[in-house]
Every structure is written in structure tokens, then in C-alpha cells.
Amino acid sequence: MMINTFFLRVAASCNLDCDYCYVFKHRDMSWKNMPAIMSEATVSSFATRLKEYAVNTNLNEFNIIFHGGEPLMCGAKKLINFADTISDTLGDDIKVSYSLQTNGTLLTETFLNECEKRHIGISLSVDGHKRVHDKHRKYKNGNGSHDDVVKGIKLLKDHPSIFEGVIGVIDPCYEPDEVLQFFDELGIENVDMLLPDSTHIDLPKGRSQQPELYKNWLIKAFDSWFFNHQSIHLRTFEHILTGVLGEDGSLDAFGLGSLDYLTVETDGTYHTSDILKVAYENASAIGFGVDDGSFEQALSHEKVKQYNAMLSVEALPQKCKDCMYANLCGGGSLPHRYNETNDFDNPSIYCEEMYSLIHHAEEVIKQAIEAEMANE
């Protein structure tokens, strides 16, 4: 297999203390034994491996996503130097597209100007309006980060060529229309709203007391988006819409597909999908790093084969295989399928929510098409 996308985790630290963070707040605590910041030597080794990989595969275009923790914990100047080191190592014949996933609190005009020069795209994390965001995304002293994040968004909006959109986590205790209205009022066009990471061991918060909590939120959110906020490209809902209309696609919130990227941690070790950190300790670890082996060796490792096998139709639980939405949902996000008894051989912990959402979306779209045809 060949890939062209790499997640470079340049910081295993963060200035925030978000209560649902899949890196720091779930089952995998391996970050405690990793360098807080990726070293220049590790970046150089990564760049050398990437050049080697490009030569061996004849690929000449790559995507590199700087990730964390909070990537800017390594310092704005160092992060820019990391990009320059990689580009200089690869040379002019290999094109690299860079992007950055940040909480937005450390953005500055100077840094964004440097990113713009290098076409480094930036995606920012925000959950919506102040009440919902500050409930979860706090500084370590307990203060909310919303005001600083909005400042970061406004800075980014002055650099539209590199502003790639926002990612948020759903809190079903807040009205979805208010959340979408927040994005609309700020003029944010690209949004991805994710269900809180949960497994069959660590259940979704609040659902035991209110079984319909997440299902009702998703259905109300879809209606709010479909009827009032389609100026927002809401990735999950657009994926469902196109899937219902018969178009193919893939999305992290759903299963099936294959590993199309490689993650490199701050210590230089290779990992599959780091969202597996939700499941158990070292679930994503391949076992060696850039100083010990090539990308080809990492991609041919048994851990990668196992990961890809779990994303196959054959590996779906029987309940999923029998489901009318199997090709669209694909069993749900892989970590959400985990329990200690049979690993990932389960439907998503959000199975009922996803089924209800897709079924509802199908009905809404059908009614909209029928109404449009009646008016012709």
C-alpha cells in the first residue's frame, strides 16, 4: 500500500485541559512517556524518510498535518522551521501541502503571515458559543478559552486562503440551532461536529439517564442545518446526504475504507490512527520509529494489516452486515466499536444514534425531492 498523508504530532502537550480530549483523557496514557515537543532531529529524520519514500514510490505530492496536543506549544518559530526543514530536504520536485490543527489560543498575526507564505492551512477547534465551549475547553487554571479562540478565528478570517474550517465536539445539552447560529454569525463555512469519543466500556455521558439524548440532538441538528444553515458545509451531514443520494465517500465518523495516512509521534514512533487511543494503551503503536525503519516497513507491519482488516466489510459485526445502512455507516468510527471482550467486533456504541440520524435524513431528503417535483 502507498499513502501520501502524514500526521506529525509535534507536541504531546497542550495549554488547555479539555475534558474529552482523546489524547490526554482516555485509555492511552503513553503520552506521559513521550517528549513534550518533537525534536529537530526527529523532524530531520522524518524528512529523510519521506524523501526516501518519495524516491521509492515515485510519489511527488504529500500532505503533512501538524498535530498535538497543541502544535503551537513547540513555538511558532520552531513550527515554521519544521516545515522549512521538510521542504528543504524534499527539494523543489516534490510538492508538500501543510496544514495545522490548533485550539486557536496561540495564533498571532506574525505566525499567520508566515503560514500564508508557505500555504500552511489551519483548522481550528471550537465547540460553538461561549457556554458550550467553555464548559469543556478550559485552561489548566479552570478559565474558559472561548474568548481567546474567537480572537484566533477572527485573525484567521483575515487570512482566508489558509483558513480551512473548524472542528467541534457535540454537547447534547445545548440546542444545536444555537451552535450552528454561532458558526453562521462568524461566517465559518466549513464545520465538522464530532460525537464525544466513547466505547462500550466508557459510555457516552448522560445517555444512561436520557437514552434519547444524542439521537434527539443529531436529528434536531440535521433539520437545523438542512432547513436553515446549508451555507455551512457541515461535513458529517453532507456525507450522509451524498450517501443517501447514492454517492460514495469516506469519513472518520464512519467505518470501512483503509488506513490512508501514517502518524508519527513526538518520539518519532510510527502509529496507525491515533484515535485508537480512546480504546486502550498503545492501541495505535506500530513498535518502531523513523530512526529504526522506513515508511514501507511501517506500512507493511502486522498492526497496519490488522487495522485495515478491521475496516473491511468482512470484519463488520453481523448486526451491521444485516443493516440497510451498512455501506454508509460502515459500523461507525472504529474506536467507538471497542470493548474488552471482543475488541472491535461490535457495532458502534452510537449505533442507534447513527441509524436514526441516517433514516431521518433519508426521509427529509425524500420529502424535499417530492416537494420540489410537485412544484415543477
C-alpha positions as YAML, in Angstrom:
chain: A
units: angstrom
residues:
- id: 1
  name: MET
  ca: [0.00, 0.00, 0.00]
- id: 2
  name: MET
  ca: [1.03, 3.59, -0.64]
- id: 3
  name: ILE
  ca: [-0.03, 6.72, 1.24]
- id: 4
  name: ASN
  ca: [0.62, 10.41, 0.80]
- id: 5
  name: THR
  ca: [-0.62, 11.85, 4.12]
- id: 6
  name: PHE
  ca: [1.26, 12.04, 7.41]
- id: 7
  name: PHE
  ca: [0.20, 13.30, 10.82]
- id: 8
  name: LEU
  ca: [3.21, 14.79, 12.56]
- id: 9
  name: ARG
  ca: [2.49, 15.08, 16.28]
- id: 10
  name: VAL
  ca: [4.90, 17.89, 17.08]
- id: 11
  name: ALA
  ca: [3.63, 18.38, 20.64]
- id: 12
  name: ALA
  ca: [2.49, 15.87, 23.26]
- id: 13
  name: SER
  ca: [1.41, 18.74, 25.48]
- id: 14
  name: CYS
  ca: [-1.33, 21.36, 25.50]
- id: 15
  name: ASN
  ca: [-2.13, 24.67, 27.16]
- id: 16
  name: LEU
  ca: [-5.78, 23.60, 27.55]
- id: 17
  name: ASP
  ca: [-7.32, 20.85, 29.64]
- id: 18
  name: CYS
  ca: [-10.33, 19.78, 27.56]
- id: 19
  name: ASP
  ca: [-12.36, 17.20, 29.45]
- id: 20
  name: TYR
  ca: [-12.96, 14.89, 26.45]
- id: 21
  name: CYS
  ca: [-9.55, 15.01, 24.76]
- id: 22
  name: TYR
  ca: [-8.82, 11.67, 23.09]
- id: 23
  name: VAL
  ca: [-5.07, 12.16, 23.55]
- id: 24
  name: PHE
  ca: [-4.93, 13.02, 27.25]
- id: 25
  name: LYS
  ca: [-8.25, 11.95, 28.78]
- id: 26
  name: HIS
  ca: [-8.88, 8.42, 27.54]
- id: 27
  name: ARG
  ca: [-7.30, 4.98, 27.95]
- id: 28
  name: ASP
  ca: [-3.90, 5.54, 26.32]
- id: 29
  name: MET
  ca: [-1.54, 7.36, 28.66]
- id: 30
  name: SER
  ca: [1.61, 6.70, 26.60]
- id: 31
  name: TRP
  ca: [1.97, 10.44, 26.02]
- id: 32
  name: LYS
  ca: [3.35, 10.71, 29.54]
- id: 33
  name: ASN
  ca: [6.50, 8.88, 28.40]
- id: 34
  name: MET
  ca: [6.97, 10.88, 25.21]
- id: 35
  name: PRO
  ca: [8.87, 14.13, 24.69]
- id: 36
  name: ALA
  ca: [6.58, 17.11, 25.21]
- id: 37
  name: ILE
  ca: [7.92, 18.59, 21.96]
- id: 38
  name: MET
  ca: [9.23, 16.85, 18.85]
- id: 39
  name: SER
  ca: [12.95, 17.48, 18.40]
- id: 40
  name: GLU
  ca: [14.54, 18.99, 15.32]
- id: 41
  name: ALA
  ca: [16.50, 15.75, 14.92]
- id: 42
  name: THR
  ca: [13.27, 13.74, 14.74]
- id: 43
  name: VAL
  ca: [11.81, 16.15, 12.16]
- id: 44
  name: SER
  ca: [15.00, 15.81, 10.13]
- id: 45
  name: SER
  ca: [14.80, 12.00, 10.32]
- id: 46
  name: PHE
  ca: [11.16, 12.14, 9.25]
- id: 47
  name: ALA
  ca: [12.03, 14.37, 6.30]
- id: 48
  name: THR
  ca: [14.80, 12.00, 5.24]
- id: 49
  name: ARG
  ca: [12.43, 9.03, 5.43]
- id: 50
  name: LEU
  ca: [9.86, 10.96, 3.39]
- id: 51
  name: LYS
  ca: [12.40, 11.75, 0.70]
- id: 52
  name: GLU
  ca: [13.40, 8.08, 0.63]
- id: 53
  name: TYR
  ca: [9.75, 7.07, 0.36]
- id: 54
  name: ALA
  ca: [9.12, 9.53, -2.47]
- id: 55
  name: VAL
  ca: [12.02, 8.11, -4.46]
- id: 56
  name: ASN
  ca: [10.95, 4.50, -3.86]
- id: 57
  name: THR
  ca: [7.28, 5.06, -4.75]
- id: 58
  name: ASN
  ca: [7.59, 7.78, -7.41]
- id: 59
  name: LEU
  ca: [5.09, 9.87, -5.46]
- id: 60
  name: ASN
  ca: [5.73, 13.58, -5.71]
- id: 61
  name: GLU
  ca: [2.87, 15.11, -3.70]
- id: 62
  name: PHE
  ca: [2.36, 14.75, 0.06]
- id: 63
  name: ASN
  ca: [0.14, 16.15, 2.80]
- id: 64
  name: ILE
  ca: [1.58, 16.80, 6.25]
- id: 65
  name: ILE
  ca: [-0.68, 17.72, 9.17]
- id: 66
  name: PHE
  ca: [0.97, 19.23, 12.25]
- id: 67
  name: HIS
  ca: [-0.94, 17.91, 15.24]
- id: 68
  name: GLY
  ca: [-0.80, 17.72, 19.01]
- id: 69
  name: GLY
  ca: [-1.75, 18.20, 21.86]
- id: 70
  name: GLU
  ca: [-1.46, 21.76, 20.73]
- id: 71
  name: PRO
  ca: [1.12, 22.05, 17.93]
- id: 72
  name: LEU
  ca: [1.98, 25.64, 18.81]
- id: 73
  name: MET
  ca: [3.27, 24.52, 22.20]
- id: 74
  name: CYS
  ca: [6.52, 23.90, 20.37]
- id: 75
  name: GLY
  ca: [6.65, 27.59, 19.49]
- id: 76
  name: ALA
  ca: [5.58, 29.37, 16.32]
- id: 77
  name: LYS
  ca: [9.12, 29.88, 15.05]
- id: 78
  name: LYS
  ca: [10.08, 26.24, 15.59]
- id: 79
  name: LEU
  ca: [6.93, 25.00, 13.85]
- id: 80
  name: ILE
  ca: [7.72, 27.13, 10.81]
- id: 81
  name: ASN
  ca: [11.29, 25.82, 10.90]
- id: 82
  name: PHE
  ca: [9.92, 22.25, 10.92]
- id: 83
  name: ALA
  ca: [8.03, 22.95, 7.69]
- id: 84
  name: ASP
  ca: [11.11, 24.55, 6.12]
- id: 85
  name: THR
  ca: [13.31, 21.61, 7.14]
- id: 86
  name: ILE
  ca: [10.95, 19.16, 5.46]
- id: 87
  name: SER
  ca: [10.60, 21.26, 2.30]
- id: 88
  name: ASP
  ca: [14.35, 21.82, 2.03]
- id: 89
  name: THR
  ca: [15.04, 18.10, 2.43]
- id: 90
  name: LEU
  ca: [12.49, 17.14, -0.23]
- id: 91
  name: GLY
  ca: [13.60, 19.72, -2.77]
- id: 92
  name: ASP
  ca: [11.67, 21.51, -5.47]
- id: 93
  name: ASP
  ca: [10.48, 18.43, -7.36]
- id: 94
  name: ILE
  ca: [8.26, 17.20, -4.51]
- id: 95
  name: LYS
  ca: [5.19, 19.19, -3.55]
- id: 96
  name: VAL
  ca: [4.13, 19.28, 0.10]
- id: 97
  name: SER
  ca: [0.82, 20.67, 1.37]
- id: 98
  name: TYR
  ca: [0.97, 21.56, 5.05]
- id: 99
  name: SER
  ca: [-1.87, 22.02, 7.49]
- id: 100
  name: LEU
  ca: [-2.22, 22.58, 11.21]
- id: 101
  name: GLN
  ca: [-4.88, 21.55, 13.74]
- id: 102
  name: THR
  ca: [-4.89, 24.07, 16.58]
- id: 103
  name: ASN
  ca: [-7.06, 25.15, 19.51]
- id: 104
  name: GLY
  ca: [-6.58, 28.72, 18.27]
- id: 105
  name: THR
  ca: [-5.47, 30.33, 21.52]
- id: 106
  name: LEU
  ca: [-1.84, 30.85, 20.50]
- id: 107
  name: LEU
  ca: [-2.34, 32.24, 16.99]
- id: 108
  name: THR
  ca: [-0.70, 35.55, 16.17]
- id: 109
  name: GLU
  ca: [-0.67, 37.78, 13.11]
- id: 110
  name: THR
  ca: [3.07, 37.19, 12.67]
- id: 111
  name: PHE
  ca: [2.65, 33.42, 12.69]
- id: 112
  name: LEU
  ca: [-0.28, 33.54, 10.26]
- id: 113
  name: ASN
  ca: [1.74, 35.69, 7.87]
- id: 114
  name: GLU
  ca: [4.48, 33.05, 7.89]
- id: 115
  name: CYS
  ca: [1.90, 30.32, 7.33]
- id: 116
  name: GLU
  ca: [0.42, 32.25, 4.43]
- id: 117
  name: LYS
  ca: [3.82, 32.50, 2.77]
- id: 118
  name: ARG
  ca: [4.14, 28.71, 2.95]
- id: 119
  name: HIS
  ca: [0.45, 27.92, 2.26]
- id: 120
  name: ILE
  ca: [0.06, 26.17, 5.61]
- id: 121
  name: GLY
  ca: [-3.68, 25.59, 6.04]
- id: 122
  name: ILE
  ca: [-5.15, 25.94, 9.51]
- id: 123
  name: SER
  ca: [-8.12, 24.17, 11.07]
- id: 124
  name: LEU
  ca: [-9.28, 25.39, 14.46]
- id: 125
  name: SER
  ca: [-11.12, 23.62, 17.30]
- id: 126
  name: VAL
  ca: [-14.24, 25.29, 18.72]
- id: 127
  name: ASP
  ca: [-17.46, 23.76, 20.05]
- id: 128
  name: GLY
  ca: [-19.78, 26.68, 19.37]
- id: 129
  name: HIS
  ca: [-20.98, 29.55, 21.53]
- id: 130
  name: LYS
  ca: [-19.32, 30.52, 24.79]
- id: 131
  name: ARG
  ca: [-21.50, 28.44, 27.14]
- id: 132
  name: VAL
  ca: [-20.93, 25.13, 25.38]
- id: 133
  name: HIS
  ca: [-17.26, 25.75, 24.54]
- id: 134
  name: ASP
  ca: [-16.16, 26.95, 27.99]
- id: 135
  name: LYS
  ca: [-17.90, 24.02, 29.65]
- id: 136
  name: HIS
  ca: [-15.32, 21.68, 28.11]
- id: 137
  name: ARG
  ca: [-12.35, 23.59, 26.68]
- id: 138
  name: LYS
  ca: [-10.78, 25.22, 29.70]
- id: 139
  name: TYR
  ca: [-7.30, 26.40, 30.55]
- id: 140
  name: LYS
  ca: [-5.50, 24.45, 33.23]
- id: 141
  name: ASN
  ca: [-6.50, 27.12, 35.78]
- id: 142
  name: GLY
  ca: [-10.18, 26.41, 35.05]
- id: 143
  name: ASN
  ca: [-10.88, 29.50, 32.97]
- id: 144
  name: GLY
  ca: [-12.72, 29.10, 29.69]
- id: 145
  name: SER
  ca: [-10.84, 29.58, 26.42]
- id: 146
  name: HIS
  ca: [-13.71, 30.78, 24.20]
- id: 147
  name: ASP
  ca: [-12.79, 34.46, 24.08]
- id: 148
  name: ASP
  ca: [-9.23, 33.69, 23.00]
- id: 149
  name: VAL
  ca: [-10.42, 31.13, 20.46]
- id: 150
  name: VAL
  ca: [-12.79, 33.66, 18.87]
- id: 151
  name: LYS
  ca: [-9.88, 36.11, 18.63]
- id: 152
  name: GLY
  ca: [-7.98, 33.39, 16.80]
- id: 153
  name: ILE
  ca: [-10.91, 32.80, 14.45]
- id: 154
  name: LYS
  ca: [-11.13, 36.50, 13.65]
- id: 155
  name: LEU
  ca: [-7.40, 36.59, 12.94]
- id: 156
  name: LEU
  ca: [-7.78, 33.61, 10.63]
- id: 157
  name: LYS
  ca: [-10.68, 35.19, 8.79]
- id: 158
  name: ASP
  ca: [-8.24, 37.91, 7.71]
- id: 159
  name: HIS
  ca: [-6.23, 35.11, 6.07]
- id: 160
  name: PRO
  ca: [-8.97, 33.25, 4.16]
- id: 161
  name: SER
  ca: [-6.53, 31.47, 1.86]
- id: 162
  name: ILE
  ca: [-5.27, 29.35, 4.77]
- id: 163
  name: PHE
  ca: [-8.41, 29.08, 6.93]
- id: 164
  name: GLU
  ca: [-9.65, 25.51, 6.37]
- id: 165
  name: GLY
  ca: [-12.52, 25.47, 8.87]
- id: 166
  name: VAL
  ca: [-13.34, 24.33, 12.39]
- id: 167
  name: ILE
  ca: [-13.87, 21.09, 14.28]
- id: 168
  name: GLY
  ca: [-16.04, 20.82, 17.37]
- id: 169
  name: VAL
  ca: [-17.36, 18.21, 19.77]
- id: 170
  name: ILE
  ca: [-21.10, 17.80, 20.32]
- id: 171
  name: ASP
  ca: [-22.63, 18.52, 23.71]
- id: 172
  name: PRO
  ca: [-26.27, 17.36, 23.51]
- id: 173
  name: CYS
  ca: [-27.25, 19.54, 26.45]
- id: 174
  name: TYR
  ca: [-27.22, 22.64, 24.22]
- id: 175
  name: GLU
  ca: [-29.59, 23.47, 21.40]
- id: 176
  name: PRO
  ca: [-27.99, 22.61, 18.05]
- id: 177
  name: ASP
  ca: [-29.58, 25.59, 16.30]
- id: 178
  name: GLU
  ca: [-27.77, 27.94, 18.70]
- id: 179
  name: VAL
  ca: [-24.49, 26.18, 17.94]
- id: 180
  name: LEU
  ca: [-24.99, 26.41, 14.16]
- id: 181
  name: GLN
  ca: [-26.14, 30.02, 14.51]
- id: 182
  name: PHE
  ca: [-22.81, 30.80, 16.19]
- id: 183
  name: PHE
  ca: [-20.91, 29.41, 13.21]
- id: 184
  name: ASP
  ca: [-23.18, 31.25, 10.78]
- id: 185
  name: GLU
  ca: [-22.79, 34.58, 12.53]
- id: 186
  name: LEU
  ca: [-19.00, 34.25, 12.46]
- id: 187
  name: GLY
  ca: [-19.14, 33.38, 8.76]
- id: 188
  name: ILE
  ca: [-17.46, 30.00, 9.21]
- id: 189
  name: GLU
  ca: [-18.18, 27.91, 6.13]
- id: 190
  name: ASN
  ca: [-16.54, 24.54, 6.91]
- id: 191
  name: VAL
  ca: [-17.53, 22.75, 10.12]
- id: 192
  name: ASP
  ca: [-17.13, 19.22, 11.44]
- id: 193
  name: MET
  ca: [-19.07, 18.31, 14.60]
- id: 194
  name: LEU
  ca: [-17.99, 15.07, 16.27]
- id: 195
  name: LEU
  ca: [-19.71, 12.85, 18.79]
- id: 196
  name: PRO
  ca: [-17.72, 12.62, 22.05]
- id: 197
  name: ASP
  ca: [-15.34, 9.67, 21.90]
- id: 198
  name: SER
  ca: [-16.84, 6.75, 23.76]
- id: 199
  name: THR
  ca: [-16.59, 2.95, 23.77]
- id: 200
  name: HIS
  ca: [-18.64, 0.06, 25.13]
- id: 201
  name: ILE
  ca: [-16.53, 0.49, 28.28]
- id: 202
  name: ASP
  ca: [-16.61, 4.29, 28.58]
- id: 203
  name: LEU
  ca: [-20.21, 5.09, 27.71]
- id: 204
  name: PRO
  ca: [-21.45, 8.42, 26.30]
- id: 205
  name: LYS
  ca: [-22.01, 10.86, 29.16]
- id: 206
  name: GLY
  ca: [-25.62, 11.38, 30.13]
- id: 207
  name: ARG
  ca: [-27.08, 8.69, 27.90]
- id: 208
  name: SER
  ca: [-27.76, 6.21, 30.69]
- id: 209
  name: GLN
  ca: [-30.07, 8.78, 32.27]
- id: 210
  name: GLN
  ca: [-31.50, 10.02, 28.95]
- id: 211
  name: PRO
  ca: [-31.34, 7.25, 26.31]
- id: 212
  name: GLU
  ca: [-32.58, 9.54, 23.51]
- id: 213
  name: LEU
  ca: [-30.17, 12.38, 24.34]
- id: 214
  name: TYR
  ca: [-27.69, 12.13, 21.48]
- id: 215
  name: LYS
  ca: [-30.21, 10.80, 18.96]
- id: 216
  name: ASN
  ca: [-32.54, 13.74, 19.50]
- id: 217
  name: TRP
  ca: [-29.68, 16.22, 19.25]
- id: 218
  name: LEU
  ca: [-28.43, 14.79, 15.96]
- id: 219
  name: ILE
  ca: [-31.88, 14.80, 14.38]
- id: 220
  name: LYS
  ca: [-32.57, 18.37, 15.50]
- id: 221
  name: ALA
  ca: [-29.13, 19.42, 14.30]
- id: 222
  name: PHE
  ca: [-29.69, 17.86, 10.88]
- id: 223
  name: ASP
  ca: [-33.01, 19.68, 10.49]
- id: 224
  name: SER
  ca: [-31.46, 22.95, 11.62]
- id: 225
  name: TRP
  ca: [-28.67, 22.54, 9.09]
- id: 226
  name: PHE
  ca: [-30.83, 21.28, 6.21]
- id: 227
  name: PHE
  ca: [-33.54, 23.95, 6.51]
- id: 228
  name: ASN
  ca: [-31.66, 26.95, 7.91]
- id: 229
  name: HIS
  ca: [-27.88, 26.65, 7.74]
- id: 230
  name: GLN
  ca: [-26.83, 24.98, 4.50]
- id: 231
  name: SER
  ca: [-24.46, 27.88, 3.93]
- id: 232
  name: ILE
  ca: [-22.30, 25.87, 6.36]
- id: 233
  name: HIS
  ca: [-20.52, 22.87, 4.88]
- id: 234
  name: LEU
  ca: [-21.17, 20.51, 7.77]
- id: 235
  name: ARG
  ca: [-19.05, 17.52, 6.85]
- id: 236
  name: THR
  ca: [-20.93, 14.69, 8.59]
- id: 237
  name: PHE
  ca: [-24.34, 15.78, 7.34]
- id: 238
  name: GLU
  ca: [-23.10, 16.36, 3.81]
- id: 239
  name: HIS
  ca: [-21.57, 12.89, 3.84]
- id: 240
  name: ILE
  ca: [-24.90, 11.40, 4.88]
- id: 241
  name: LEU
  ca: [-26.76, 13.44, 2.28]
- id: 242
  name: THR
  ca: [-24.50, 12.34, -0.57]
- id: 243
  name: GLY
  ca: [-24.56, 8.75, 0.70]
- id: 244
  name: VAL
  ca: [-28.34, 8.69, 0.77]
- id: 245
  name: LEU
  ca: [-28.30, 10.01, -2.79]
- id: 246
  name: GLY
  ca: [-26.05, 7.13, -3.83]
- id: 247
  name: GLU
  ca: [-22.63, 8.76, -3.96]
- id: 248
  name: ASP
  ca: [-19.59, 7.13, -2.38]
- id: 249
  name: GLY
  ca: [-17.32, 8.72, 0.17]
- id: 250
  name: SER
  ca: [-15.41, 8.12, 3.39]
- id: 251
  name: LEU
  ca: [-15.35, 9.87, 6.72]
- id: 252
  name: ASP
  ca: [-13.66, 9.29, 10.07]
- id: 253
  name: ALA
  ca: [-17.04, 9.23, 11.85]
- id: 254
  name: PHE
  ca: [-17.92, 6.11, 9.86]
- id: 255
  name: GLY
  ca: [-16.18, 2.80, 9.21]
- id: 256
  name: LEU
  ca: [-14.92, 0.95, 6.12]
- id: 257
  name: GLY
  ca: [-12.04, 2.00, 3.89]
- id: 258
  name: SER
  ca: [-8.36, 1.62, 4.74]
- id: 259
  name: LEU
  ca: [-5.59, 3.45, 6.53]
- id: 260
  name: ASP
  ca: [-4.58, 6.25, 4.18]
- id: 261
  name: TYR
  ca: [-2.17, 8.06, 6.48]
- id: 262
  name: LEU
  ca: [0.60, 7.40, 8.99]
- id: 263
  name: THR
  ca: [1.05, 9.12, 12.34]
- id: 264
  name: VAL
  ca: [4.46, 9.99, 13.76]
- id: 265
  name: GLU
  ca: [4.57, 10.77, 17.48]
- id: 266
  name: THR
  ca: [6.87, 13.26, 19.22]
- id: 267
  name: ASP
  ca: [9.39, 10.49, 19.90]
- id: 268
  name: GLY
  ca: [9.45, 9.56, 16.20]
- id: 269
  name: THR
  ca: [7.49, 6.31, 16.60]
- id: 270
  name: TYR
  ca: [5.04, 5.22, 13.93]
- id: 271
  name: HIS
  ca: [1.36, 4.81, 14.76]
- id: 272
  name: THR
  ca: [-1.75, 3.88, 12.81]
- id: 273
  name: SER
  ca: [-4.80, 6.02, 13.56]
- id: 274
  name: ASP
  ca: [-4.25, 7.90, 16.80]
- id: 275
  name: ILE
  ca: [-7.98, 7.93, 17.52]
- id: 276
  name: LEU
  ca: [-7.45, 4.37, 18.74]
- id: 277
  name: LYS
  ca: [-6.01, 5.97, 21.88]
- id: 278
  name: VAL
  ca: [-9.62, 6.05, 23.01]
- id: 279
  name: ALA
  ca: [-9.69, 2.25, 23.22]
- id: 280
  name: TYR
  ca: [-6.63, 1.07, 25.16]
- id: 281
  name: GLU
  ca: [-2.95, 1.71, 25.86]
- id: 282
  name: ASN
  ca: [-0.71, 1.66, 22.77]
- id: 283
  name: ALA
  ca: [-3.60, 0.57, 20.54]
- id: 284
  name: SER
  ca: [-2.11, 2.55, 17.65]
- id: 285
  name: ALA
  ca: [1.60, 1.89, 18.26]
- id: 286
  name: ILE
  ca: [3.44, 0.04, 15.48]
- id: 287
  name: GLY
  ca: [6.51, -0.57, 17.62]
- id: 288
  name: PHE
  ca: [9.35, 1.34, 15.98]
- id: 289
  name: GLY
  ca: [10.03, 4.76, 14.51]
- id: 290
  name: VAL
  ca: [11.76, 6.91, 11.93]
- id: 291
  name: ASP
  ca: [15.22, 6.15, 13.32]
- id: 292
  name: ASP
  ca: [14.64, 2.39, 13.11]
- id: 293
  name: GLY
  ca: [12.73, 1.70, 9.90]
- id: 294
  name: SER
  ca: [11.27, 3.07, 6.69]
- id: 295
  name: PHE
  ca: [7.71, 4.10, 5.90]
- id: 296
  name: GLU
  ca: [7.42, 0.96, 3.78]
- id: 297
  name: GLN
  ca: [8.33, -1.19, 6.77]
- id: 298
  name: ALA
  ca: [5.78, 0.60, 8.92]
- id: 299
  name: LEU
  ca: [3.02, 0.27, 6.32]
- id: 300
  name: SER
  ca: [3.70, -3.45, 5.85]
- id: 301
  name: HIS
  ca: [3.62, -4.07, 9.62]
- id: 302
  name: GLU
  ca: [1.10, -6.50, 11.07]
- id: 303
  name: LYS
  ca: [-0.52, -3.66, 13.08]
- id: 304
  name: VAL
  ca: [-1.42, -1.86, 9.84]
- id: 305
  name: LYS
  ca: [-2.75, -5.06, 8.28]
- id: 306
  name: GLN
  ca: [-4.90, -5.65, 11.35]
- id: 307
  name: TYR
  ca: [-6.21, -2.08, 11.24]
- id: 308
  name: ASN
  ca: [-7.15, -2.35, 7.58]
- id: 309
  name: ALA
  ca: [-8.78, -5.72, 8.17]
- id: 310
  name: MET
  ca: [-10.98, -4.18, 10.85]
- id: 311
  name: LEU
  ca: [-12.18, -1.58, 8.33]
- id: 312
  name: SER
  ca: [-13.29, -4.22, 5.84]
- id: 313
  name: VAL
  ca: [-16.86, -5.28, 5.13]
- id: 314
  name: GLU
  ca: [-15.92, -8.82, 6.17]
- id: 315
  name: ALA
  ca: [-14.98, -7.61, 9.66]
- id: 316
  name: LEU
  ca: [-18.30, -5.90, 10.33]
- id: 317
  name: PRO
  ca: [-20.39, -7.42, 13.13]
- id: 318
  name: GLN
  ca: [-23.37, -9.40, 11.86]
- id: 319
  name: LYS
  ca: [-25.78, -6.72, 13.06]
- id: 320
  name: CYS
  ca: [-24.00, -4.23, 10.81]
- id: 321
  name: LYS
  ca: [-23.89, -6.60, 7.84]
- id: 322
  name: ASP
  ca: [-27.65, -7.01, 8.13]
- id: 323
  name: CYS
  ca: [-28.26, -3.27, 8.39]
- id: 324
  name: MET
  ca: [-29.70, -1.36, 5.42]
- id: 325
  name: TYR
  ca: [-27.19, 1.45, 6.04]
- id: 326
  name: ALA
  ca: [-24.10, -0.76, 6.31]
- id: 327
  name: ASN
  ca: [-22.37, 0.73, 3.25]
- id: 328
  name: LEU
  ca: [-22.87, 4.28, 4.52]
- id: 329
  name: CYS
  ca: [-22.24, 3.83, 8.24]
- id: 330
  name: GLY
  ca: [-19.70, 1.01, 8.00]
- id: 331
  name: GLY
  ca: [-20.12, 0.07, 11.65]
- id: 332
  name: GLY
  ca: [-19.25, 3.57, 12.83]
- id: 333
  name: SER
  ca: [-15.95, 5.04, 13.94]
- id: 334
  name: LEU
  ca: [-13.59, 2.20, 14.84]
- id: 335
  name: PRO
  ca: [-12.75, 3.21, 18.44]
- id: 336
  name: HIS
  ca: [-16.46, 3.56, 19.19]
- id: 337
  name: ARG
  ca: [-16.80, -0.17, 18.48]
- id: 338
  name: TYR
  ca: [-14.40, -1.30, 21.20]
- id: 339
  name: ASN
  ca: [-14.99, -3.40, 24.30]
- id: 340
  name: GLU
  ca: [-12.66, -5.61, 26.33]
- id: 341
  name: THR
  ca: [-14.40, -8.87, 25.47]
- id: 342
  name: ASN
  ca: [-14.16, -8.94, 21.67]
- id: 343
  name: ASP
  ca: [-12.14, -5.87, 20.81]
- id: 344
  name: PHE
  ca: [-13.69, -4.05, 17.83]
- id: 345
  name: ASP
  ca: [-16.13, -6.77, 16.77]
- id: 346
  name: ASN
  ca: [-19.15, -4.69, 17.81]
- id: 347
  name: PRO
  ca: [-21.42, -2.08, 16.28]
- id: 348
  name: SER
  ca: [-20.62, 1.48, 17.31]
- id: 349
  name: ILE
  ca: [-21.67, 2.50, 20.80]
- id: 350
  name: TYR
  ca: [-23.57, 5.16, 18.84]
- id: 351
  name: CYS
  ca: [-25.26, 2.56, 16.58]
- id: 352
  name: GLU
  ca: [-28.82, 3.59, 17.40]
- id: 353
  name: GLU
  ca: [-27.98, 7.28, 17.05]
- id: 354
  name: MET
  ca: [-26.35, 6.83, 13.64]
- id: 355
  name: TYR
  ca: [-29.15, 4.61, 12.34]
- id: 356
  name: SER
  ca: [-31.80, 7.09, 13.46]
- id: 357
  name: LEU
  ca: [-29.91, 10.04, 12.00]
- id: 358
  name: ILE
  ca: [-29.39, 8.41, 8.60]
- id: 359
  name: HIS
  ca: [-33.00, 7.19, 8.48]
- id: 360
  name: HIS
  ca: [-34.29, 10.66, 9.40]
- id: 361
  name: ALA
  ca: [-32.04, 12.32, 6.82]
- id: 362
  name: GLU
  ca: [-33.30, 9.89, 4.19]
- id: 363
  name: GLU
  ca: [-36.92, 10.83, 4.96]
- id: 364
  name: VAL
  ca: [-36.19, 14.57, 4.95]
- id: 365
  name: ILE
  ca: [-34.38, 14.36, 1.62]
- id: 366
  name: LYS
  ca: [-37.15, 12.21, 0.10]
- id: 367
  name: GLN
  ca: [-39.80, 14.73, 1.17]
- id: 368
  name: ALA
  ca: [-37.74, 17.63, -0.16]
- id: 369
  name: ILE
  ca: [-37.35, 15.94, -3.56]
- id: 370
  name: GLU
  ca: [-41.06, 15.15, -3.71]
- id: 371
  name: ALA
  ca: [-41.97, 18.74, -2.84]
- id: 372
  name: GLU
  ca: [-39.61, 20.09, -5.48]
- id: 373
  name: MET
  ca: [-41.04, 17.78, -8.14]
- id: 374
  name: ALA
  ca: [-44.59, 18.80, -7.19]
- id: 375
  name: ASN
  ca: [-43.70, 22.45, -7.73]
- id: 376
  name: GLU
  ca: [-42.22, 21.93, -11.18]
...
